[in-house]
CSV table of C-alpha atoms and ligand atoms in Angstrom, one decimal:
chain,number,residue,atom,x,y,z
A,174,UNK,CA,7.1,7.6,-6.4
A,175,UNK,CA,5.4,5.9,-4.0
A,176,UNK,CA,5.9,2.1,-2.7
A,177,UNK,CA,3.5,0.1,-1.9
A,178,UNK,CA,4.3,-3.9,-0.6
A,179,UNK,CA,0.7,-5.9,-1.3
A,180,UNK,CA,0.6,-9.1,0.9
A,181,UNK,CA,-1.0,-11.9,-1.2
A,182,UNK,CA,-0.5,-10.4,-4.9
A,183,UNK,CA,-0.8,-13.6,-6.6
A,184,UNK,CA,-4.0,-14.3,-5.3
A,185,UNK,CA,-7.6,-13.4,-6.6
A,186,UNK,CA,-8.0,-9.5,-5.5
A,187,UNK,CA,-4.2,-8.9,-5.0
A,188,UNK,CA,-3.3,-9.9,-8.6
A,189,UNK,CA,-6.7,-7.9,-9.8
A,190,UNK,CA,-5.7,-4.5,-7.7
A,191,UNK,CA,-1.8,-4.7,-8.5
A,192,UNK,CA,-3.1,-4.4,-12.2
A,193,UNK,CA,-5.6,-1.8,-11.2
A,194,UNK,CA,-2.8,0.3,-9.2
A,195,UNK,CA,0.2,0.0,-12.0
A,196,UNK,CA,-2.2,1.2,-14.1
A,197,UNK,CA,-4.4,4.2,-12.0
A,198,UNK,CA,-1.1,5.0,-10.5
A,199,UNK,CA,1.6,5.8,-13.4
A,200,UNK,CA,4.0,7.4,-9.9
A,201,UNK,CA,3.5,4.2,-8.2
A,202,UNK,CA,5.9,0.9,-7.6
A,203,UNK,CA,4.3,-1.7,-6.3
A,204,UNK,CA,6.2,-4.9,-3.8
A,205,UNK,CA,4.4,-8.2,-4.1
A,206,UNK,CA,4.5,-10.6,-1.0
A,207,UNK,CA,3.5,-14.1,-1.8
A,208,UNK,CA,4.7,-17.8,-0.3
A,209,UNK,CA,2.3,-19.4,-3.4
A,210,UNK,CA,0.3,-21.3,-1.3
A,211,UNK,CA,-2.5,-23.3,-3.2
A,212,UNK,CA,-4.9,-20.5,-4.2
A,213,UNK,CA,-1.5,-18.5,-5.4
A,214,UNK,CA,-0.5,-18.2,-9.1
A,215,UNK,CA,2.4,-16.2,-10.4
A,216,UNK,CA,-0.2,-16.7,-14.0
A,217,UNK,CA,-2.2,-14.1,-12.0
A,218,UNK,CA,0.0,-11.4,-12.7
A,219,UNK,CA,1.4,-12.4,-16.4
A,220,UNK,CA,2.5,-8.9,-18.6
A,221,UNK,CA,4.1,-7.8,-15.5
A,222,UNK,CA,7.8,-9.5,-15.1
A,223,UNK,CA,8.3,-6.7,-17.2
A,224,UNK,CA,7.1,-3.6,-15.7
A,225,UNK,CA,9.7,-2.5,-14.2
A,226,UNK,CA,7.6,-0.5,-11.1
A,227,UNK,CA,6.8,-4.3,-10.2
A,228,UNK,CA,8.6,-7.1,-8.4
A,229,UNK,CA,7.0,-10.1,-6.7
A,230,UNK,CA,9.3,-12.0,-3.7
A,231,UNK,CA,8.2,-15.0,-2.7
A,232,UNK,CA,7.9,-15.2,0.7
A,233,UNK,CA,5.3,-16.6,4.0
A,234,UNK,CA,4.3,-13.2,6.1
A,235,UNK,CA,5.0,-15.3,8.4
A,236,UNK,CA,8.6,-15.2,8.4
A,237,UNK,CA,10.2,-12.4,10.5
A,238,UNK,CA,13.6,-11.9,9.4
A,239,UNK,CA,11.6,-11.7,5.5
A,240,UNK,CA,9.9,-9.1,6.4
A,241,UNK,CA,11.6,-6.9,8.3
A,242,UNK,CA,13.4,-5.7,5.5
A,243,UNK,CA,10.5,-5.6,2.6
A,244,UNK,CA,8.7,-2.6,5.2
A,245,UNK,CA,12.1,-0.2,4.9
A,246,UNK,CA,11.7,0.0,1.2
A,247,UNK,CA,7.7,0.8,1.4
A,248,UNK,CA,5.7,3.7,2.2
A,249,UNK,CA,2.6,1.6,2.5
A,250,UNK,CA,1.5,-1.6,2.5
A,251,UNK,CA,-1.5,-3.4,1.9
A,252,UNK,CA,-1.6,-6.4,3.7
A,253,UNK,CA,-4.3,-9.2,1.7
A,254,UNK,CA,-2.3,-12.3,1.9
A,255,UNK,CA,-4.8,-14.4,4.6
A,256,UNK,CA,-6.5,-18.6,3.9
A,257,UNK,CA,-9.5,-17.6,2.9
A,258,UNK,CA,-12.1,-20.0,2.1
A,259,UNK,CA,-14.4,-21.0,4.6
A,260,UNK,CA,-14.9,-24.9,3.8
A,261,UNK,CA,-11.1,-25.2,4.4
A,262,UNK,CA,-11.4,-23.1,7.4
A,263,UNK,CA,-13.9,-26.4,8.8
A,264,UNK,CA,-11.2,-28.8,8.1
A,265,UNK,CA,-8.6,-27.4,9.3
A,266,UNK,CA,-8.0,-23.8,11.2
A,267,UNK,CA,-4.7,-24.6,12.0
A,268,UNK,CA,-3.2,-22.3,8.9
A,269,UNK,CA,-6.0,-19.8,9.1
A,270,UNK,CA,-5.0,-18.9,12.6
A,271,UNK,CA,-1.0,-19.1,11.2
A,272,UNK,CA,-1.6,-16.9,8.8
A,273,UNK,CA,-4.6,-14.3,9.9
A,274,UNK,CA,-3.2,-13.5,13.1
A,275,UNK,CA,-0.1,-14.3,13.5
A,276,UNK,CA,0.8,-13.6,10.5
A,277,UNK,CA,-1.4,-10.7,10.8
A,278,UNK,CA,0.9,-9.3,14.4
A,279,UNK,CA,4.6,-9.9,12.7
A,280,UNK,CA,3.7,-7.3,9.9
A,281,UNK,CA,2.4,-5.4,11.7
A,282,UNK,CA,5.3,-5.5,14.4
A,283,UNK,CA,7.8,-4.5,11.2
A,284,UNK,CA,6.1,-2.4,9.9
A,285,UNK,CA,6.3,-0.9,13.6
A,286,UNK,CA,9.7,-0.9,13.8
A,287,UNK,CA,10.2,0.0,9.7
A,288,UNK,CA,11.3,3.0,9.7
A,289,UNK,CA,10.6,4.9,5.7
A,290,UNK,CA,6.8,2.5,5.9
A,291,UNK,CA,3.7,5.1,5.9
A,292,UNK,CA,0.4,3.7,6.6
A,293,UNK,CA,-0.7,0.1,6.8
A,294,UNK,CA,-3.6,-1.1,5.8
A,295,UNK,CA,-6.0,-4.2,7.0
A,296,UNK,CA,-8.1,-5.5,3.8
A,297,UNK,CA,-10.4,-7.5,5.8
A,298,UNK,CA,-14.1,-8.8,5.5
A,299,UNK,CA,-18.2,-8.2,6.6
A,300,UNK,CA,-18.4,-11.8,8.0
A,301,UNK,CA,-16.3,-10.6,10.8
A,302,UNK,CA,-20.1,-9.1,11.4
A,303,UNK,CA,-21.6,-11.9,11.9
A,304,UNK,CA,-24.8,-13.6,9.8
A,305,UNK,CA,-28.1,-11.3,9.4
A,306,UNK,CA,-31.3,-12.5,9.3
A,307,UNK,CA,-33.3,-13.1,5.9
A,308,UNK,CA,-36.3,-11.7,7.7
A,309,UNK,CA,-35.7,-7.8,8.1
A,310,UNK,CA,-33.9,-7.1,5.0
A,311,UNK,CA,-33.9,-3.5,6.4
A,312,UNK,CA,-30.9,-5.2,8.6
A,313,UNK,CA,-27.9,-3.9,7.0
A,314,UNK,CA,-23.8,-4.2,8.9
A,315,UNK,CA,-22.7,-1.0,9.8
A,316,UNK,CA,-18.9,-0.3,11.0
A,317,UNK,CA,-20.6,0.1,14.3
A,318,UNK,CA,-22.5,-3.6,14.3
A,319,UNK,CA,-20.7,-5.7,16.8
A,320,UNK,CA,-18.0,-8.4,15.8
A,321,UNK,CA,-19.5,-11.8,16.4
A,322,UNK,CA,-17.5,-14.1,13.2
A,323,UNK,CA,-19.4,-17.2,13.4
A,324,UNK,CA,-16.6,-19.5,10.8
A,325,UNK,CA,-13.2,-20.8,11.8
A,326,UNK,CA,-11.8,-18.2,8.3
A,327,UNK,CA,-14.3,-14.6,9.4
A,328,UNK,CA,-12.9,-16.0,13.7
A,329,UNK,CA,-9.6,-15.7,11.8
A,330,UNK,CA,-10.1,-12.9,10.0
A,331,UNK,CA,-12.0,-11.0,13.2
A,332,UNK,CA,-8.4,-11.7,14.9
A,333,UNK,CA,-6.3,-9.4,12.5
A,334,UNK,CA,-8.7,-7.1,12.2
A,335,UNK,CA,-8.8,-6.5,16.0
A,336,UNK,CA,-4.9,-6.5,16.6
A,337,UNK,CA,-4.8,-3.8,13.7
A,338,UNK,CA,-7.6,-2.1,15.8
A,339,UNK,CA,-5.4,-2.5,18.7
A,340,UNK,CA,-1.9,-1.3,17.5
A,341,UNK,CA,-3.1,2.1,16.2
A,342,UNK,CA,-4.6,2.6,19.9
A,343,UNK,CA,-1.2,1.6,21.9
A,344,UNK,CA,1.4,2.5,19.2
A,345,UNK,CA,0.1,5.9,17.3
A,346,UNK,CA,0.5,3.2,14.0
A,347,UNK,CA,-0.9,5.1,10.7
A,348,UNK,CA,-4.0,2.0,10.4
A,349,UNK,CA,-7.3,1.6,7.8
A,350,UNK,CA,-9.3,-0.9,7.9
A,351,UNK,CA,-11.9,-1.9,4.4
A,352,UNK,CA,-15.2,-5.0,5.4
A,353,UNK,CA,-15.8,-5.9,2.3
A,354,UNK,CA,-18.3,-8.2,1.0
A,355,UNK,CA,-18.1,-11.3,-1.4
A,356,UNK,CA,-15.2,-10.3,-4.7
A,357,UNK,CA,-16.8,-11.8,-8.2
A,358,UNK,CA,-14.7,-11.8,-11.2
A,359,UNK,CA,-11.4,-12.3,-13.1
A,360,UNK,CA,-8.9,-15.4,-11.5
A,361,UNK,CA,-10.9,-16.2,-8.6
A,362,UNK,CA,-10.0,-19.4,-7.5
A,363,UNK,CA,-12.6,-21.9,-8.7
A,364,UNK,CA,-13.5,-23.6,-5.0
A,365,UNK,CA,-15.6,-19.9,-4.2
A,366,UNK,CA,-18.8,-20.6,-5.6
A,367,UNK,CA,-19.0,-18.4,-9.1
A,368,UNK,CA,-15.9,-19.8,-10.5
A,369,UNK,CA,-17.1,-23.8,-9.1
A,370,UNK,CA,-20.2,-23.3,-10.6
A,371,UNK,CA,-19.3,-21.7,-14.1
A,372,UNK,CA,-16.0,-24.3,-14.6
A,373,UNK,CA,-18.0,-27.5,-13.5
A,374,UNK,CA,-20.6,-26.4,-15.4
A,375,UNK,CA,-18.2,-26.0,-18.7
A,376,UNK,CA,-17.1,-29.7,-17.8
A,377,UNK,CA,-21.0,-31.2,-17.8
A,378,UNK,CA,-21.2,-31.9,-13.6
A,379,UNK,CA,-24.3,-30.8,-11.8
A,380,UNK,CA,-23.0,-27.2,-9.3
A,381,UNK,CA,-23.2,-28.3,-5.5
A,382,UNK,CA,-25.5,-25.5,-3.7
A,383,UNK,CA,-25.8,-26.1,0.3
A,384,UNK,CA,-29.0,-26.2,1.9
A,385,UNK,CA,-32.0,-24.8,0.9
A,386,UNK,CA,-29.9,-22.4,-1.7
A,387,UNK,CA,-31.6,-19.3,0.1
A,388,UNK,CA,-28.3,-18.2,2.1
A,389,UNK,CA,-27.6,-14.3,0.6
A,390,UNK,CA,-24.1,-12.6,0.4
A,391,UNK,CA,-24.2,-9.1,-1.4
A,392,UNK,CA,-22.2,-9.1,-4.0
A,393,UNK,CA,-19.1,-6.7,-5.4
A,394,UNK,CA,-16.8,-6.5,-8.9
A,395,UNK,CA,-13.2,-7.3,-7.3
A,396,UNK,CA,-12.5,-3.4,-9.5
A,397,UNK,CA,-15.2,-1.6,-7.7
A,398,UNK,CA,-12.9,-3.2,-4.2
A,399,UNK,CA,-9.1,-2.6,-5.5
A,400,UNK,CA,-10.7,0.9,-6.3
A,401,UNK,CA,-12.3,1.4,-2.3
A,402,UNK,CA,-9.2,-0.1,-1.2
A,403,UNK,CA,-7.1,2.9,-3.2
A,404,UNK,CA,-9.8,5.3,-1.7
A,405,UNK,CA,-9.5,4.4,2.0
A,406,UNK,CA,-5.0,4.3,0.9
A,407,UNK,CA,-5.2,7.2,-0.5
A,408,UNK,CA,-7.7,9.1,1.3
A,409,UNK,CA,-8.8,6.8,4.6
A,410,UNK,CA,-8.7,8.8,7.8
A,411,UNK,CA,-5.9,6.8,10.5
A,412,UNK,CA,-7.7,4.1,12.2
A,413,UNK,CA,-11.2,4.5,10.9
A,414,UNK,CA,-13.1,1.1,8.9
A,415,UNK,CA,-14.8,1.1,5.8
A,416,UNK,CA,-17.5,-1.3,4.9
A,417,UNK,CA,-17.2,-1.4,1.5
A,418,UNK,CA,-20.5,-3.1,-0.6
A,419,UNK,CA,-22.1,-3.5,-4.1
A,420,UNK,CA,-25.8,-3.1,-2.6
A,421,UNK,CA,-26.1,-6.6,-4.8
A,422,UNK,CA,-27.8,-8.9,-2.7
A,423,UNK,CA,-28.7,-12.4,-4.2
A,424,UNK,CA,-29.8,-15.7,-2.8
A,425,UNK,CA,-27.4,-18.3,-3.5
A,426,UNK,CA,-30.2,-19.6,-5.9
A,427,UNK,CA,-31.4,-16.3,-7.8
A,428,UNK,CA,-27.1,-16.5,-7.9
A,429,UNK,CA,-27.3,-20.2,-9.6
A,430,UNK,CA,-30.0,-19.8,-11.6
A,431,UNK,CA,-28.3,-16.5,-13.0
A,432,UNK,CA,-25.0,-18.3,-13.9
A,433,UNK,CA,-27.8,-22.0,-14.9
A,434,UNK,CA,-29.2,-19.1,-16.8
A,435,UNK,CA,-25.7,-17.6,-19.3
A,436,UNK,CA,-24.5,-20.9,-19.4
A,437,UNK,CA,-27.5,-22.3,-21.4
A,438,UNK,CA,-28.5,-25.0,-18.7
A,439,UNK,CA,-31.5,-25.9,-17.2
A,440,UNK,CA,-32.3,-27.1,-13.0
A,441,UNK,CA,-30.9,-30.8,-13.7
A,442,UNK,CA,-28.1,-29.2,-12.9
A,443,UNK,CA,-28.4,-28.3,-9.7
A,444,UNK,CA,-27.4,-30.8,-7.1
A,445,UNK,CA,-29.1,-29.8,-3.8
A,446,UNK,CA,-25.9,-31.4,-0.8
A,447,UNK,CA,-26.1,-31.0,3.0
A,448,UNK,CA,-24.8,-27.5,4.2
A,449,UNK,CA,-21.6,-26.5,4.9
A,450,UNK,CA,-21.9,-26.3,9.2
A,451,UNK,CA,-22.3,-22.4,10.9
A,452,UNK,CA,-23.7,-21.2,7.5
A,453,UNK,CA,-23.6,-17.8,7.8
A,454,UNK,CA,-27.7,-16.4,6.6
A,455,UNK,CA,-27.1,-13.3,5.1
A,456,UNK,CA,-24.3,-11.2,4.4
A,457,UNK,CA,-25.7,-7.9,4.1
A,458,UNK,CA,-23.8,-4.5,4.0
A,459,UNK,CA,-24.7,-0.4,4.9
A,460,UNK,CA,-21.2,1.1,2.9
A,461,UNK,CA,-22.6,5.1,3.3
A,462,UNK,CA,-19.4,5.9,5.2
A,463,UNK,CA,-17.3,5.6,2.0
A,464,UNK,CA,-19.2,7.5,-0.5
A,465,UNK,CA,-20.5,10.0,2.2
A,466,UNK,CA,-16.6,10.7,2.9
A,467,UNK,CA,-14.3,9.2,0.7
A,468,UNK,CA,-16.9,9.3,-2.7
A,469,UNK,CA,-16.6,6.1,-4.0
A,470,UNK,CA,-19.1,4.0,-4.7
A,471,UNK,CA,-19.0,0.5,-6.8
A,472,UNK,CA,-19.4,1.7,-10.5
A,473,UNK,CA,-18.9,-2.0,-12.3
A,474,UNK,CA,-20.5,-4.2,-10.2
A,475,UNK,CA,-23.8,-4.3,-11.8
A,476,UNK,CA,-26.0,-7.4,-12.0
A,477,UNK,CA,-26.3,-9.5,-14.3
A,478,UNK,CA,-23.9,-7.4,-16.4
A,479,UNK,CA,-20.9,-7.5,-14.7
A,480,UNK,CA,-21.6,-11.1,-13.9
A,481,UNK,CA,-22.1,-12.6,-17.4
A,482,UNK,CA,-18.7,-10.6,-18.4
A,483,UNK,CA,-17.2,-12.6,-15.0
A,484,UNK,CA,-19.1,-16.2,-16.8
A,485,UNK,CA,-17.6,-14.8,-20.0
A,486,UNK,CA,-13.8,-15.2,-19.1
A,487,UNK,CA,-13.6,-18.1,-17.0
A,488,UNK,CA,-15.0,-19.8,-20.2
A,489,UNK,CA,-12.2,-18.3,-22.6
A,490,UNK,CA,-10.1,-18.7,-20.2
A,491,UNK,CA,-10.4,-22.4,-20.1
A,492,UNK,CA,-6.9,-23.5,-19.8
A,493,UNK,CA,-5.8,-20.9,-16.6
A,494,UNK,CA,-8.9,-22.4,-14.4
A,495,UNK,CA,-7.6,-26.2,-15.5
A,496,UNK,CA,-3.9,-26.3,-15.1
A,497,UNK,CA,-5.0,-24.5,-11.5
A,498,UNK,CA,-7.7,-27.2,-10.8
A,499,UNK,CA,-4.7,-30.0,-11.8
A,500,UNK,CA,-2.5,-30.8,-9.5
A,501,UNK,CA,-2.1,-30.1,-6.1
A,502,UNK,CA,-5.4,-28.5,-5.7
A,503,UNK,CA,-7.0,-31.4,-6.9
A,504,UNK,CA,-5.6,-34.1,-4.8
A,505,UNK,CA,-6.3,-32.1,-2.3
A,506,UNK,CA,-9.9,-31.5,-3.2
A,507,UNK,CA,-11.1,-34.6,-3.7
A,508,UNK,CA,-9.5,-36.2,-0.7
A,509,UNK,CA,-11.8,-33.9,1.9
A,510,UNK,CA,-14.8,-33.2,-0.4
A,511,UNK,CA,-14.7,-36.6,-3.8
A,512,UNK,CA,-14.4,-36.2,-7.1
A,513,UNK,CA,-17.2,-33.3,-8.4
B,5,NAD,P1,-7.0,-15.7,-2.2
B,5,NAD,O1,-7.0,-17.0,-1.5
B,5,NAD,O2,-7.4,-15.7,-3.4
B,5,NAD,O3,-5.5,-15.5,-2.3
B,5,NAD,C1,-5.0,-15.5,-1.2
B,5,NAD,C2,-3.3,-15.3,-1.5
B,5,NAD,O4,-2.9,-14.9,-0.1
B,5,NAD,C3,-2.6,-16.9,-1.9
B,5,NAD,O5,-1.8,-15.5,-3.1
B,5,NAD,C4,-1.8,-17.0,-1.2
B,5,NAD,O6,-0.7,-17.0,-2.4
B,5,NAD,C5,-1.5,-15.7,-0.2
B,5,NAD,N1,-0.9,-16.2,1.5
B,5,NAD,C6,-1.1,-17.1,2.0
B,5,NAD,N2,-0.6,-17.1,3.2
B,5,NAD,C7,0.2,-16.6,2.9
B,5,NAD,C8,1.3,-16.8,4.0
B,5,NAD,N3,1.5,-16.8,5.2
B,5,NAD,N4,2.3,-15.3,3.4
B,5,NAD,C9,2.3,-15.2,1.8
B,5,NAD,N5,1.5,-15.7,0.9
B,5,NAD,C10,0.1,-15.9,1.8
B,5,NAD,O7,-7.9,-14.6,-1.9
B,5,NAD,P2,-9.0,-13.4,-2.2
B,5,NAD,O8,-10.2,-13.7,-2.7
B,5,NAD,O9,-7.9,-13.4,-3.1
B,5,NAD,O10,-9.0,-12.5,-0.8
B,5,NAD,C11,-7.9,-11.3,-0.2
B,5,NAD,C12,-8.2,-10.7,0.8
B,5,NAD,O11,-9.1,-10.4,1.1
B,5,NAD,C13,-8.3,-11.8,2.2
B,5,NAD,O12,-7.4,-11.4,2.9
B,5,NAD,C14,-9.2,-12.1,2.2
B,5,NAD,O13,-9.7,-12.3,4.0
B,5,NAD,C15,-10.4,-10.7,1.7
B,5,NAD,N6,-12.0,-10.6,1.6
B,5,NAD,C16,-11.6,-11.4,0.2
B,5,NAD,C17,-13.2,-11.0,0.2
B,5,NAD,C18,-14.3,-12.0,-1.7
B,5,NAD,O14,-14.9,-12.5,-1.7
B,5,NAD,N7,-12.7,-13.0,-1.6
B,5,NAD,C19,-13.8,-10.5,0.7
B,5,NAD,C20,-13.1,-9.7,1.4
B,5,NAD,C21,-11.9,-10.4,1.7
B,6,TYD,P1,-18.1,-19.2,-1.3
B,6,TYD,O1,-17.8,-18.4,-2.4
B,6,TYD,O2,-17.8,-20.2,-0.5
B,6,TYD,O3,-17.8,-17.5,-0.2
B,6,TYD,P2,-18.3,-17.1,1.4
B,6,TYD,O4,-18.5,-18.1,2.0
B,6,TYD,O5,-16.5,-16.4,2.0
B,6,TYD,O6,-19.3,-16.4,1.8
B,6,TYD,O7,-19.8,-19.3,-0.7
B,6,TYD,C1,-20.4,-17.9,-1.3
B,6,TYD,C2,-21.7,-19.3,-0.8
B,6,TYD,O8,-22.0,-20.0,-1.5
B,6,TYD,C3,-22.4,-19.3,0.6
B,6,TYD,O9,-23.5,-19.2,0.8
B,6,TYD,C4,-21.9,-20.7,0.5
B,6,TYD,C5,-22.7,-21.3,-1.3
B,6,TYD,N1,-21.8,-22.2,-1.2
B,6,TYD,C6,-22.8,-23.4,-2.0
B,6,TYD,O10,-23.9,-23.1,-2.0
B,6,TYD,N2,-22.1,-24.4,-3.2
B,6,TYD,C7,-20.6,-24.3,-2.5
B,6,TYD,O11,-20.2,-25.4,-3.6
B,6,TYD,C8,-19.9,-23.1,-2.5
B,6,TYD,C9,-18.3,-23.0,-2.9
B,6,TYD,C10,-20.6,-22.2,-1.8
């Protein structure tokens, strides 16, 4: 039996990862530690409460006293607790620096002291590399691309990424890092573009497209990301970084047209709004290393089928996102952006 401590397991990727691992690895146990911020939601894990291989602990990763004993119970940690939304980091970067940098340091120190703890996997992001030009589509992010984060979110993730690197180098800790592109799939908080646009359209609202809509993202289904994380956890080489991507570059305008088509809506539902400050133009991942070395490649991200299935999930699970959108989230969102 192998016990994995997952941080941030009540969020979008965390909840999908826990479900994925419990399915794929019957001999694994999972401890999920999450402080349940606005984006953490135990409903994302509904049904697992009675699974003996799963345990939830409500705690903040900044809480040194709570993290120490948890580390002693686990053989490995997959650290993905984070403040994760670029727009929020522009409004207030404080929680980003606290959770994504200081929180990562707390976990690294706790892991270093824990006798049983083996591998530490840091879930990073392709946003640490900054932005690529639109003009030359042959240029991709490789693991050697210099780190040049542009948003406070990306800078805080880079801080955690570099701390993980330094703890491997300085203390010889067994640390691996994944840098993944934009994920899509079930249980994504409806502030991110895909669930925001789908849920707006269900409610008859327009979709706010930033700037000229030509910014490009590389879209990967969350289950492909989960499989990649598991592959790096089990087979990755200590100290190495692995890019993870979908070979699935789409402009936001193309993505929006695809969602409009799937929802049976027309162009008139697009509202061009002013651009995000410092908006990265293009992300595109060279994921050849993880394929070559660990045999992973995406199999669930095919376009447009995977996107259509995701849109269907949000249509079929309106109760989930209506609850998520109410309360604290809605109050915060309307205060910052006005009602959309
Ligand atoms: P999310 O916002 O949906 O989930 C984050 C989770 O972390 C939430 O459950 C939240 O409650 C928890 N959390 C936040 N601060 C905490 C703290 N101080 N202590 C304990 N728990 C805390 O985010 P996500 O989209 O699932 O992203 C998960 C990870 O993957 C992040 O590290 C993110 O940087 C990375 N990532 C995300 C994407 C993407 O497209 N979503 C792509 C690449 C990498
Ligand atoms: P997002 O889902 O916030 O992810 P990230 O910023 O981490 O890539 O945004 C994806 C793209 O969609 C990004 O280029 C910004 C754009 N976007 C909009 O055009 N309108 C929106 O309301 C949001 C949230 C994002």
